[in-house]
């Protein structure tokens, strides 16, 4: 028999003291009701890797919802209960805890959401995606900190392998294909050869997944520190074209993602910028297909349409010494994410400079005179006033006027000439 690995010290080292006390308390509460409580899934993996984790998944062989309510009382956190799945989610401070009853899930058909029945810990862990995510740590007093590693998770963690637990894993849930790539690239691991074979075999199962779930996976990829690594691998393994056949990822796109991070720093780039970069070489039809497939929200869809359309305008922006008002005319009305994506994707330094000028300066330029000022200069309220204001903005952008007096002089001249 191999010796039990105990993670009590690691828990103490890696988690804040407040959280450790809470985990101990809730383990004791569960024990008081003759139930066993476990830390499961990704948090165990991250503890073993000594990586920071903010999400704790707890599993109990009893009533998860009652336990979550007790925990909510102690933490004063925000509790959400999902009666159908017998789970509860608690948020407080920067922490998130999912509490679930140890379960045995069945899938009515491939790609469907699981149905949940009570089950054993071994069964619960066996139904998980990869061995490194299928370990548990006991949190009940007496066994506190003991690692439950039934499927070789620790060994795979040490060897750097992403390995499924059974050959139907990807058919049960094809989102695991994206998850495999994500963990592989995040952790610098390798998809274990047999698992890679299954992934290749089951790649078409990605088509059974609803647009909402695939979009969620895509969002998770884009939250990674280096999403381009996942996309490069997804391209190599023919997973990326399952999203949309026209999508590609190469070193050029990787560089643009890096630039996007630099210009957005210290916050990560918005989802929309990354997505606009990923899709900017698609045709308008392909963009529409992707929007429908992923059920993208309206504002995001507009950004992708904008960046696709802007790509066709890029040649006109590559002209040297373009008048600022012309740059404004081309770019005005497009979303900033689409414009930034176009600028990063443009091979022309001139176009990038012009776009930069628009984003940092031109789009904020307004005349000093207002509609009221024009009225007091004798103009009758109506479309003529807005036309003059537009012309003033153009004059201001192109440097023909630079202050209020010059604007007034120009307006008087236009009025005199009837222009
Ligand atoms: N899980 C699974 N199959 C999925 C999604 C999740 O088996 N398609 C299991 C895994 O055991 C996973 C756990 O549910 O560890 C929690 O899922 P999630 O929060 O998505 O993953 P984490 O492991 O916490 O990973 P991350 O660090 O990316 O949040």
Short mmCIF file of N, CA, C and O and ligand atoms in Angstrom, two decimals, residues 40-46 51-53 55-57 96 98 103 105 107 124-130 132-135 165 169 173-177 179 182-183 186 213 216-217 220 224, ligand 1:
data_model
loop_
_atom_site.label_atom_id
_atom_site.label_comp_id
_atom_site.label_asym_id
_atom_site.label_seq_id
_atom_site.Cartn_x
_atom_site.Cartn_y
_atom_site.Cartn_z
N UNK A 40 -12.25 19.18 -3.91
CA UNK A 40 -12.11 18.37 -5.13
C UNK A 40 -11.70 19.23 -6.33
O UNK A 40 -11.80 20.46 -6.29
N UNK A 41 -11.28 18.54 -7.38
CA UNK A 41 -11.08 19.22 -8.67
C UNK A 41 -9.85 20.12 -8.73
O UNK A 41 -8.81 19.83 -8.14
N UNK A 42 -10.04 21.24 -9.43
CA UNK A 42 -8.91 22.10 -9.78
C UNK A 42 -8.14 22.65 -8.59
O UNK A 42 -6.92 22.86 -8.68
N UNK A 43 -8.83 22.88 -7.46
CA UNK A 43 -8.12 23.45 -6.31
C UNK A 43 -7.08 22.46 -5.76
O UNK A 43 -6.01 22.88 -5.29
N UNK A 44 -7.38 21.17 -5.85
CA UNK A 44 -6.42 20.17 -5.37
C UNK A 44 -5.18 20.18 -6.28
O UNK A 44 -4.03 20.21 -5.82
N UNK A 45 -5.47 20.21 -7.57
CA UNK A 45 -4.38 20.30 -8.56
C UNK A 45 -3.52 21.53 -8.28
O UNK A 45 -2.29 21.44 -8.21
N UNK A 46 -4.17 22.67 -8.08
CA UNK A 46 -3.41 23.91 -7.87
C UNK A 46 -2.65 23.90 -6.55
O UNK A 46 -1.54 24.45 -6.47
N UNK A 51 0.04 26.64 -7.00
CA UNK A 51 -0.46 27.78 -7.78
C UNK A 51 -1.60 28.42 -7.04
O UNK A 51 -2.35 27.75 -6.32
N UNK A 52 -1.76 29.72 -7.25
CA UNK A 52 -2.84 30.44 -6.57
C UNK A 52 -4.20 29.94 -7.05
O UNK A 52 -4.38 29.65 -8.22
N UNK A 53 -5.15 29.83 -6.14
CA UNK A 53 -6.49 29.44 -6.56
C UNK A 53 -7.53 30.26 -5.79
O UNK A 53 -7.36 30.50 -4.60
N UNK A 55 -10.97 29.62 -6.54
CA UNK A 55 -12.20 28.83 -6.61
C UNK A 55 -12.01 27.54 -5.85
O UNK A 55 -11.09 26.77 -6.15
N UNK A 56 -12.86 27.32 -4.87
CA UNK A 56 -12.77 26.07 -4.13
C UNK A 56 -14.00 25.24 -4.44
O UNK A 56 -15.12 25.71 -4.24
N UNK A 57 -13.79 24.03 -4.94
CA UNK A 57 -14.93 23.13 -5.13
C UNK A 57 -14.94 22.16 -3.96
O UNK A 57 -13.96 21.44 -3.73
N UNK A 96 -14.67 32.15 -4.28
CA UNK A 96 -15.86 31.49 -4.82
C UNK A 96 -15.82 30.05 -4.42
O UNK A 96 -14.80 29.38 -4.60
N UNK A 98 -17.96 26.36 -4.76
CA UNK A 98 -19.08 25.55 -5.22
C UNK A 98 -19.20 24.38 -4.29
O UNK A 98 -18.20 23.66 -4.05
N UNK A 103 -21.67 13.03 -6.42
CA UNK A 103 -22.71 12.68 -7.36
C UNK A 103 -22.28 11.71 -8.43
O UNK A 103 -21.10 11.56 -8.72
N UNK A 105 -23.20 11.34 -12.28
CA UNK A 105 -23.91 12.04 -13.34
C UNK A 105 -24.16 11.10 -14.50
O UNK A 105 -23.35 10.24 -14.79
N UNK A 107 -25.47 11.21 -18.66
CA UNK A 107 -25.77 12.10 -19.78
C UNK A 107 -26.85 11.45 -20.63
O UNK A 107 -26.70 10.31 -21.06
N UNK A 124 -17.78 9.88 -8.33
CA UNK A 124 -17.76 11.32 -8.60
C UNK A 124 -16.46 11.70 -9.29
O UNK A 124 -16.44 12.40 -10.31
N UNK A 125 -15.36 11.21 -8.74
CA UNK A 125 -14.04 11.58 -9.31
C UNK A 125 -13.86 10.96 -10.68
O UNK A 125 -13.27 11.56 -11.58
N UNK A 126 -14.39 9.73 -10.84
CA UNK A 126 -14.21 9.03 -12.12
C UNK A 126 -14.91 9.75 -13.26
O UNK A 126 -14.52 9.63 -14.41
N UNK A 127 -15.96 10.49 -12.93
CA UNK A 127 -16.70 11.18 -13.98
C UNK A 127 -16.08 12.52 -14.36
O UNK A 127 -16.63 13.27 -15.14
N UNK A 128 -14.93 12.82 -13.83
CA UNK A 128 -14.30 14.12 -14.12
C UNK A 128 -13.46 14.07 -15.39
O UNK A 128 -13.23 13.01 -15.95
N UNK A 129 -13.00 15.25 -15.80
CA UNK A 129 -12.37 15.33 -17.13
C UNK A 129 -10.99 14.68 -17.21
O UNK A 129 -10.74 13.83 -18.07
N UNK A 130 -10.08 15.07 -16.32
CA UNK A 130 -8.70 14.57 -16.44
C UNK A 130 -8.20 14.10 -15.08
O UNK A 130 -8.67 14.57 -14.04
N UNK A 132 -5.62 14.79 -13.46
CA UNK A 132 -5.08 15.84 -12.58
C UNK A 132 -6.19 16.65 -11.91
O UNK A 132 -5.95 17.36 -10.94
N UNK A 133 -7.41 16.54 -12.46
CA UNK A 133 -8.56 17.25 -11.86
C UNK A 133 -9.45 16.28 -11.10
O UNK A 133 -10.55 16.65 -10.69
N UNK A 134 -9.01 15.04 -10.94
CA UNK A 134 -9.87 14.02 -10.34
C UNK A 134 -9.30 13.54 -9.00
O UNK A 134 -9.38 12.37 -8.66
N UNK A 135 -8.71 14.46 -8.28
CA UNK A 135 -8.22 14.12 -6.95
C UNK A 135 -9.05 14.88 -5.93
O UNK A 135 -9.70 15.87 -6.25
N UNK A 165 -9.88 9.92 -17.97
CA UNK A 165 -9.99 8.75 -17.09
C UNK A 165 -10.58 7.55 -17.80
O UNK A 165 -10.42 6.42 -17.36
N UNK A 169 -14.64 9.91 -22.38
CA UNK A 169 -14.66 11.22 -21.75
C UNK A 169 -15.04 12.35 -22.73
O UNK A 169 -15.88 13.18 -22.42
N UNK A 173 -18.57 14.64 -23.06
CA UNK A 173 -18.54 16.10 -22.99
C UNK A 173 -17.38 16.63 -23.83
O UNK A 173 -16.23 16.66 -23.38
N UNK A 174 -17.71 17.02 -25.04
CA UNK A 174 -16.65 17.43 -25.97
C UNK A 174 -16.02 18.78 -25.60
O UNK A 174 -14.97 19.13 -26.13
N UNK A 175 -16.63 19.54 -24.66
CA UNK A 175 -15.96 20.78 -24.26
C UNK A 175 -14.62 20.44 -23.62
O UNK A 175 -13.73 21.28 -23.53
N UNK A 176 -14.50 19.19 -23.19
CA UNK A 176 -13.23 18.77 -22.58
C UNK A 176 -12.07 18.83 -23.58
O UNK A 176 -10.91 18.85 -23.18
N UNK A 177 -12.39 18.84 -24.86
CA UNK A 177 -11.32 18.97 -25.86
C UNK A 177 -10.65 20.34 -25.69
O UNK A 177 -9.43 20.45 -25.59
N UNK A 179 -10.86 22.13 -22.99
CA UNK A 179 -10.26 22.15 -21.65
C UNK A 179 -8.88 21.50 -21.66
O UNK A 179 -7.95 21.98 -21.03
N UNK A 182 -6.43 23.88 -22.97
CA UNK A 182 -6.23 24.99 -22.03
C UNK A 182 -5.27 24.58 -20.91
O UNK A 182 -4.31 25.30 -20.62
N UNK A 183 -5.51 23.42 -20.32
CA UNK A 183 -4.63 22.99 -19.22
C UNK A 183 -3.23 22.69 -19.75
O UNK A 183 -2.23 23.01 -19.12
N UNK A 186 -1.62 26.08 -20.36
CA UNK A 186 -1.45 26.86 -19.12
C UNK A 186 -0.35 26.28 -18.25
O UNK A 186 0.49 26.99 -17.70
N UNK A 213 -22.43 26.88 -24.81
CA UNK A 213 -21.34 26.19 -24.08
C UNK A 213 -19.99 26.39 -24.77
O UNK A 213 -18.97 26.57 -24.13
N UNK A 216 -18.78 29.77 -23.97
CA UNK A 216 -18.23 29.79 -22.61
C UNK A 216 -16.79 29.25 -22.61
O UNK A 216 -15.90 29.83 -21.98
N UNK A 217 -16.56 28.18 -23.37
CA UNK A 217 -15.19 27.63 -23.44
C UNK A 217 -14.23 28.66 -24.05
O UNK A 217 -13.10 28.81 -23.61
N UNK A 220 -13.30 31.17 -21.61
CA UNK A 220 -12.29 30.65 -20.68
C UNK A 220 -10.90 30.66 -21.32
O UNK A 220 -9.91 31.00 -20.68
N UNK A 224 -7.20 33.07 -20.24
CA UNK A 224 -5.87 32.55 -19.93
C UNK A 224 -4.83 33.67 -20.10
O UNK A 224 -5.07 34.63 -20.84
N1 LIG B 1 -15.09 19.18 -14.79
C1 LIG B 1 -15.22 18.08 -15.62
N2 LIG B 1 -15.64 18.23 -16.91
C2 LIG B 1 -15.93 19.47 -17.38
C3 LIG B 1 -15.82 20.60 -16.55
C4 LIG B 1 -15.39 20.41 -15.26
O1 LIG B 1 -14.93 16.97 -15.21
N3 LIG B 1 -16.34 19.62 -18.63
C5 LIG B 1 -14.65 18.98 -13.40
C6 LIG B 1 -13.12 18.94 -13.22
O2 LIG B 1 -12.85 18.04 -12.19
C7 LIG B 1 -12.80 20.35 -12.76
C8 LIG B 1 -14.02 20.70 -11.95
O3 LIG B 1 -15.12 20.05 -12.58
O4 LIG B 1 -11.62 20.37 -12.02
C9 LIG B 1 -14.29 22.17 -11.82
O5 LIG B 1 -14.43 22.76 -13.10
P1 LIG B 1 -13.82 24.18 -13.42
O6 LIG B 1 -14.11 25.13 -12.35
O7 LIG B 1 -14.20 24.53 -14.83
O8 LIG B 1 -12.28 23.84 -13.50
P2 LIG B 1 -11.04 24.02 -12.55
O9 LIG B 1 -10.38 22.70 -12.46
O10 LIG B 1 -11.39 24.72 -11.30
O11 LIG B 1 -10.09 24.82 -13.52
P3 LIG B 1 -9.73 26.31 -13.72
O12 LIG B 1 -8.44 26.42 -13.01
O13 LIG B 1 -9.60 26.46 -15.20
O14 LIG B 1 -10.86 27.14 -13.17
#
